[in-house]
PDB file of C-alpha atoms in Angstrom:
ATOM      1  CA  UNK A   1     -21.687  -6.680  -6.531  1.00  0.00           C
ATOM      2  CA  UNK A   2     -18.456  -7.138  -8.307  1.00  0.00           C
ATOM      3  CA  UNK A   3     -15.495  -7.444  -6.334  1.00  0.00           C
ATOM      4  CA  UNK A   4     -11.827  -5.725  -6.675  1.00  0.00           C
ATOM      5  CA  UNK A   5     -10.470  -8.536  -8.752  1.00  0.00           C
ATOM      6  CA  UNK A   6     -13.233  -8.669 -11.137  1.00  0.00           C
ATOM      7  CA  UNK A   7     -12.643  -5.101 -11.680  1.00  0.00           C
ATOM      8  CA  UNK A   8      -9.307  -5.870 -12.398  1.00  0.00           C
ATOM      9  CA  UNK A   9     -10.227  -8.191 -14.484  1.00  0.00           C
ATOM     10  CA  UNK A  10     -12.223  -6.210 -16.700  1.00  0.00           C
ATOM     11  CA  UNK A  11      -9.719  -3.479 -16.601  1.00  0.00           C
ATOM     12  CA  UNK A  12      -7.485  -5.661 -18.028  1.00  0.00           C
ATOM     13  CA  UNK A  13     -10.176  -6.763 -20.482  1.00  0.00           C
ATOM     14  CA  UNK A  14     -10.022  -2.812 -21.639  1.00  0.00           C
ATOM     15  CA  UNK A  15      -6.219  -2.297 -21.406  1.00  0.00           C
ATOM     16  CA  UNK A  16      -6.278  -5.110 -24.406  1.00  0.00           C
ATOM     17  CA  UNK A  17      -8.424  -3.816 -26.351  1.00  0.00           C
ATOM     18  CA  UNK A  18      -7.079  -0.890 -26.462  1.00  0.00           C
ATOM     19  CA  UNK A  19      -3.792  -2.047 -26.403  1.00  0.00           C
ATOM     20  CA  UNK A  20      -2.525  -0.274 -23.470  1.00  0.00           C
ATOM     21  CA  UNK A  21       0.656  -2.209 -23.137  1.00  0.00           C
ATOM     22  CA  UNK A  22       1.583  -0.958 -19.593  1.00  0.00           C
ATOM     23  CA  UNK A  23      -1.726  -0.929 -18.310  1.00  0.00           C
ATOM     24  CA  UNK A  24      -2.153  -4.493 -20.019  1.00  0.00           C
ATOM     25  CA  UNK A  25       1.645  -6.300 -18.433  1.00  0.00           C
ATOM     26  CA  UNK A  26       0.831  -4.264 -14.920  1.00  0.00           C
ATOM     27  CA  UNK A  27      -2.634  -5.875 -14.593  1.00  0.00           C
ATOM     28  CA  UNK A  28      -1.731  -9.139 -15.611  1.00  0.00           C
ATOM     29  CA  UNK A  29       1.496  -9.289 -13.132  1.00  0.00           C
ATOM     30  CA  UNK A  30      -1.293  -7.725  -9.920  1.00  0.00           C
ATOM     31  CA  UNK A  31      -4.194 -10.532 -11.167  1.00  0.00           C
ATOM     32  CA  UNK A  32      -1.121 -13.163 -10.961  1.00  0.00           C
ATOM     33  CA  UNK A  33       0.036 -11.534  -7.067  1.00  0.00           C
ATOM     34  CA  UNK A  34      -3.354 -11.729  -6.359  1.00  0.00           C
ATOM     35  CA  UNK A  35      -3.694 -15.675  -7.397  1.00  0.00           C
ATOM     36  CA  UNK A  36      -0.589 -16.682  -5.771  1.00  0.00           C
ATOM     37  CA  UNK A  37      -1.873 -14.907  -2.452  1.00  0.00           C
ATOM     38  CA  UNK A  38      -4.842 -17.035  -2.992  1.00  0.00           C
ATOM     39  CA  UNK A  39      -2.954 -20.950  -3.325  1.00  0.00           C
ATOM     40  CA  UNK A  40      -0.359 -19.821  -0.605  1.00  0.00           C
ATOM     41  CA  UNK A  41      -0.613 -21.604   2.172  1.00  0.00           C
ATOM     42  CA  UNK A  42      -2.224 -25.355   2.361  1.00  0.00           C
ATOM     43  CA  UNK A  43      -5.388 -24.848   0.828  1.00  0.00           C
ATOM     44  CA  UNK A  44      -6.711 -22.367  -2.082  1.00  0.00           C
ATOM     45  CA  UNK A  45      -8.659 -19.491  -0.409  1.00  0.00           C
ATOM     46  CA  UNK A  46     -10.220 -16.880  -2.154  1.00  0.00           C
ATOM     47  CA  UNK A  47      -9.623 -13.514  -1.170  1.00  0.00           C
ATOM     48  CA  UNK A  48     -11.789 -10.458   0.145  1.00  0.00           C
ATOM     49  CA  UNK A  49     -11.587  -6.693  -1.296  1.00  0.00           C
ATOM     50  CA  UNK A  50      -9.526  -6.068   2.169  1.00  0.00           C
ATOM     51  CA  UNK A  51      -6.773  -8.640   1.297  1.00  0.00           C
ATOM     52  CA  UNK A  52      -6.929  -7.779  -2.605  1.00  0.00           C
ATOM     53  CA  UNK A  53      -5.818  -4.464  -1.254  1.00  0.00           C
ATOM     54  CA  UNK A  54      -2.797  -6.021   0.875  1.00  0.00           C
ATOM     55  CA  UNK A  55      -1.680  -7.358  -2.207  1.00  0.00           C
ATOM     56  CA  UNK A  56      -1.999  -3.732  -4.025  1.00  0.00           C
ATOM     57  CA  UNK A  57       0.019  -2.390  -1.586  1.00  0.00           C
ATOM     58  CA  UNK A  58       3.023  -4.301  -1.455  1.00  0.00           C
ATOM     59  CA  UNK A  59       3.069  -4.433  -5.268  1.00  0.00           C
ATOM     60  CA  UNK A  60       2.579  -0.615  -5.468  1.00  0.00           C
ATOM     61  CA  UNK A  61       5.619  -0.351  -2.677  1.00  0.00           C
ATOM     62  CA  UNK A  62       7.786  -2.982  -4.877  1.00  0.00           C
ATOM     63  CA  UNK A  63       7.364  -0.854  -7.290  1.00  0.00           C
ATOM     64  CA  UNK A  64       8.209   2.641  -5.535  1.00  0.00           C
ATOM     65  CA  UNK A  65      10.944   1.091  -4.164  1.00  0.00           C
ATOM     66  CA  UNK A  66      12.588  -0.462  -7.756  1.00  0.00           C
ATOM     67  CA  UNK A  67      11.976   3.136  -9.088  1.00  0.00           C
ATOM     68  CA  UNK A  68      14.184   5.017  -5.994  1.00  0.00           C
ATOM     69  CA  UNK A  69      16.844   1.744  -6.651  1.00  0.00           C
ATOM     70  CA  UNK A  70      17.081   2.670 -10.608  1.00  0.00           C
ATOM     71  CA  UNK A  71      16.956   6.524  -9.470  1.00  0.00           C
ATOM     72  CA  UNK A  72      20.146   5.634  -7.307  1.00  0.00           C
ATOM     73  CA  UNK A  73      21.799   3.963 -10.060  1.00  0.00           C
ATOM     74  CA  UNK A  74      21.185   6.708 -12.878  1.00  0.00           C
ATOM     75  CA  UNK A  75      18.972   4.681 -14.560  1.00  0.00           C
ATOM     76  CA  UNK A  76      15.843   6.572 -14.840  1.00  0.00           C
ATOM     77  CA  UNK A  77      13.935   5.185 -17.988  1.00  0.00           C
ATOM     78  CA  UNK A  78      13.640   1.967 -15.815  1.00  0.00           C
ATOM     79  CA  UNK A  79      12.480   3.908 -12.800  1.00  0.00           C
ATOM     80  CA  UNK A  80       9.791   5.677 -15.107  1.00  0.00           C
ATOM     81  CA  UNK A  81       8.506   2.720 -15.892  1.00  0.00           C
ATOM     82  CA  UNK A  82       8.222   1.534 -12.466  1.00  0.00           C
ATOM     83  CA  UNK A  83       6.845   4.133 -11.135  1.00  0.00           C
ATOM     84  CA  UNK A  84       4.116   4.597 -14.353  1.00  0.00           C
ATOM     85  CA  UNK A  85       3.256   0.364 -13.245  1.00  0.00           C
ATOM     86  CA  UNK A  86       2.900   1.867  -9.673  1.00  0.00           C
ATOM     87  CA  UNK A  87       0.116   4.408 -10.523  1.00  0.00           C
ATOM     88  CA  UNK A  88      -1.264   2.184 -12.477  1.00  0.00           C
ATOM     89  CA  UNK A  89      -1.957   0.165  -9.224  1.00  0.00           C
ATOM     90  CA  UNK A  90      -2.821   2.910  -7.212  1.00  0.00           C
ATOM     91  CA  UNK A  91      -5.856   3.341  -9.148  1.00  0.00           C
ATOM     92  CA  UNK A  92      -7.267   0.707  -6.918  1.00  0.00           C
ATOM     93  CA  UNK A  93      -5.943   1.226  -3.596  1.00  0.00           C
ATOM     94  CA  UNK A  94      -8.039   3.510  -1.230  1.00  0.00           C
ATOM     95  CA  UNK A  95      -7.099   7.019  -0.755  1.00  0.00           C
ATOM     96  CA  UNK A  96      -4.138   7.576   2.604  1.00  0.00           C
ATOM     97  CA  UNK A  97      -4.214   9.978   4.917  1.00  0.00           C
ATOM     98  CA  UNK A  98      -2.458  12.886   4.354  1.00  0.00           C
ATOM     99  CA  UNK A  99       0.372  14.247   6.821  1.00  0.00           C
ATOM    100  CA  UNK A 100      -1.702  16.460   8.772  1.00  0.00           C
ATOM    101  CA  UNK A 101      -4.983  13.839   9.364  1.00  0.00           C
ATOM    102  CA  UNK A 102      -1.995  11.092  10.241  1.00  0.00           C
ATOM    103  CA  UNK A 103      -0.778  13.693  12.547  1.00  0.00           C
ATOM    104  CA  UNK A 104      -3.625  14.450  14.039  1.00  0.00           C
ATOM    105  CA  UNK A 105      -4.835  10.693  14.319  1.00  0.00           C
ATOM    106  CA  UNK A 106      -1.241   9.828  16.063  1.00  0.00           C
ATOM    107  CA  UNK A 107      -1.599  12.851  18.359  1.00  0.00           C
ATOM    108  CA  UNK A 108      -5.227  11.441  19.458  1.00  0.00           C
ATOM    109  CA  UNK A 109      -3.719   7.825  19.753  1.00  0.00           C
ATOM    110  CA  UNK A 110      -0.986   8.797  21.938  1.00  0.00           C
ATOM    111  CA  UNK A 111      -3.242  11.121  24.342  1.00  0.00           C
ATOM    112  CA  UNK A 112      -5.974   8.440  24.806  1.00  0.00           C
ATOM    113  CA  UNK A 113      -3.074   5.425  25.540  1.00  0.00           C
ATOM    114  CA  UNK A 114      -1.272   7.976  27.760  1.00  0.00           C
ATOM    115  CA  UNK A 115       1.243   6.976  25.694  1.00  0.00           C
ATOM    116  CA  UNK A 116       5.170   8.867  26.724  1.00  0.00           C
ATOM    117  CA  UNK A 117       7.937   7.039  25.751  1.00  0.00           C
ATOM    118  CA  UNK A 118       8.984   5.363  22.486  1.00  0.00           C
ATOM    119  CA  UNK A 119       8.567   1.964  23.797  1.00  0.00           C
ATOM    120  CA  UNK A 120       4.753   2.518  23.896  1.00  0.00           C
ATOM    121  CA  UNK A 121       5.682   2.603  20.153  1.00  0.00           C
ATOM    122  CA  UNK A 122       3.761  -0.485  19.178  1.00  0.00           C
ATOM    123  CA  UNK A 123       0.571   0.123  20.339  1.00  0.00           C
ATOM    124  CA  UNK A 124       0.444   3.452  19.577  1.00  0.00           C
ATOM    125  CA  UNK A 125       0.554   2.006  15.727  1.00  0.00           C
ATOM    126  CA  UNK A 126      -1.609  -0.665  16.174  1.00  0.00           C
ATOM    127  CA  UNK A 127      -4.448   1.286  17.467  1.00  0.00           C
ATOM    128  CA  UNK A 128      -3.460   3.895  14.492  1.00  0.00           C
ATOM    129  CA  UNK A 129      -3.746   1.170  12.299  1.00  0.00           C
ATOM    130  CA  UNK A 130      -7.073  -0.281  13.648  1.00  0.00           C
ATOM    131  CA  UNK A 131      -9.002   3.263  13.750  1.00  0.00           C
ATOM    132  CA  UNK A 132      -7.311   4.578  10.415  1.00  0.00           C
ATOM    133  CA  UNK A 133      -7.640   1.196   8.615  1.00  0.00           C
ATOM    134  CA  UNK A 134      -6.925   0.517   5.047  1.00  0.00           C
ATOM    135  CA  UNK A 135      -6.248   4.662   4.740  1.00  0.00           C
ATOM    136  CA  UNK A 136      -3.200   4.355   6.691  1.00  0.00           C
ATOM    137  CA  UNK A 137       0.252   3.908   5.232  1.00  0.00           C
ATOM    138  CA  UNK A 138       2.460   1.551   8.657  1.00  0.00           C
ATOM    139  CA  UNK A 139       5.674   3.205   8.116  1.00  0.00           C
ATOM    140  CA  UNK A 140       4.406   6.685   8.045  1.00  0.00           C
ATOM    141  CA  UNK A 141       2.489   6.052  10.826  1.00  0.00           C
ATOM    142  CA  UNK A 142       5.725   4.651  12.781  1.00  0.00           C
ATOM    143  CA  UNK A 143       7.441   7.458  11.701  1.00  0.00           C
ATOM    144  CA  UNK A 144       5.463  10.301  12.723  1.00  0.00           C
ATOM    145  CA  UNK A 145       4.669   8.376  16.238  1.00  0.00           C
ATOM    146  CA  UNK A 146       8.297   7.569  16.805  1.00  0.00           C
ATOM    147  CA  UNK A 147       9.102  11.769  15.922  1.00  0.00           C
ATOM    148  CA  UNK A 148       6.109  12.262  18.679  1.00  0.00           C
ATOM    149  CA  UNK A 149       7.230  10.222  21.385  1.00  0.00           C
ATOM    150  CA  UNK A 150      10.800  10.828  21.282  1.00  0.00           C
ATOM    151  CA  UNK A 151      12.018  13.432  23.370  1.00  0.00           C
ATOM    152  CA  UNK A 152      13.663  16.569  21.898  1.00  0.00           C
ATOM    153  CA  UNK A 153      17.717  16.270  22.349  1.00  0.00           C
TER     154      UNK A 153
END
């Protein structure tokens, strides 16, 4: 079974050969995230599909959140670009929830934690996090349980 970085790998393989040039510089800057994730720390490790995907994430979100800065500063050839290197990487990344299912699943959280004030905030998200998994997206999920357990003014 081939794993997320090989497919990567051979994407990248493909983006070359058919000299993709943003598919081929957005590949090769994820594969070289992906290897400094795996020499972090005090010994090499390799990683798993799950942890591949951290890495996707936070690239895809550094890129998302480049785009909005070069948006802000009337610069939006740059922010195309970004945001073209950040669909590129959300090719790999597992599908979110959508507002309505992360609704739904923070509605279900809070009723079985009896959850009622916004300092039951935490573990409202972590248990989000640990039935949703990989599908859900932390600061939507903070968001939508913070607008659920604060009380209307």
């Amino acid at each position: 079974m081939t794993t997320l970085k090989d497919k990567i790998r051979d994407d990248l393989t493909a983006a070359m050969r058919d000299r993709d040039t943003v598919a081929t510089s957005t590949l090769r800057m994820v594969l070289a995230a992906i290897t400094n994730a795996e020499v972090a720390g005090d010994s090499a490790v390799a990683l798993d599909d799950d942890a591949v995907v951290a890495v996707l994430a936070g690239e895809a979100k550094r890129r998302n959140e480049a785009a909005e800065i070069y948006e802000s500063n009337d610069r939006p050839e740059a922010a195309a670009s970004e945001r073209a290197e950040a669909a590129i990487i959300a090719r790999y990344l597992p599908a979110t929830l959508d507002e309505g299912e992360l609704r739904d699943l923070v509605t279900a959280v809070i009723a079985d934690l009896g959850a009622s004030t916004p300092r039951e905030m935490g573990a409202v998200i972590a248990e989000v996090r640990t039935r949703g998994g990989s599908a859900v997206d932390g600061a939507a999920a903070a968001k939508e349980a913070k607008r659920q357990l604060t009380p209307p003014n």
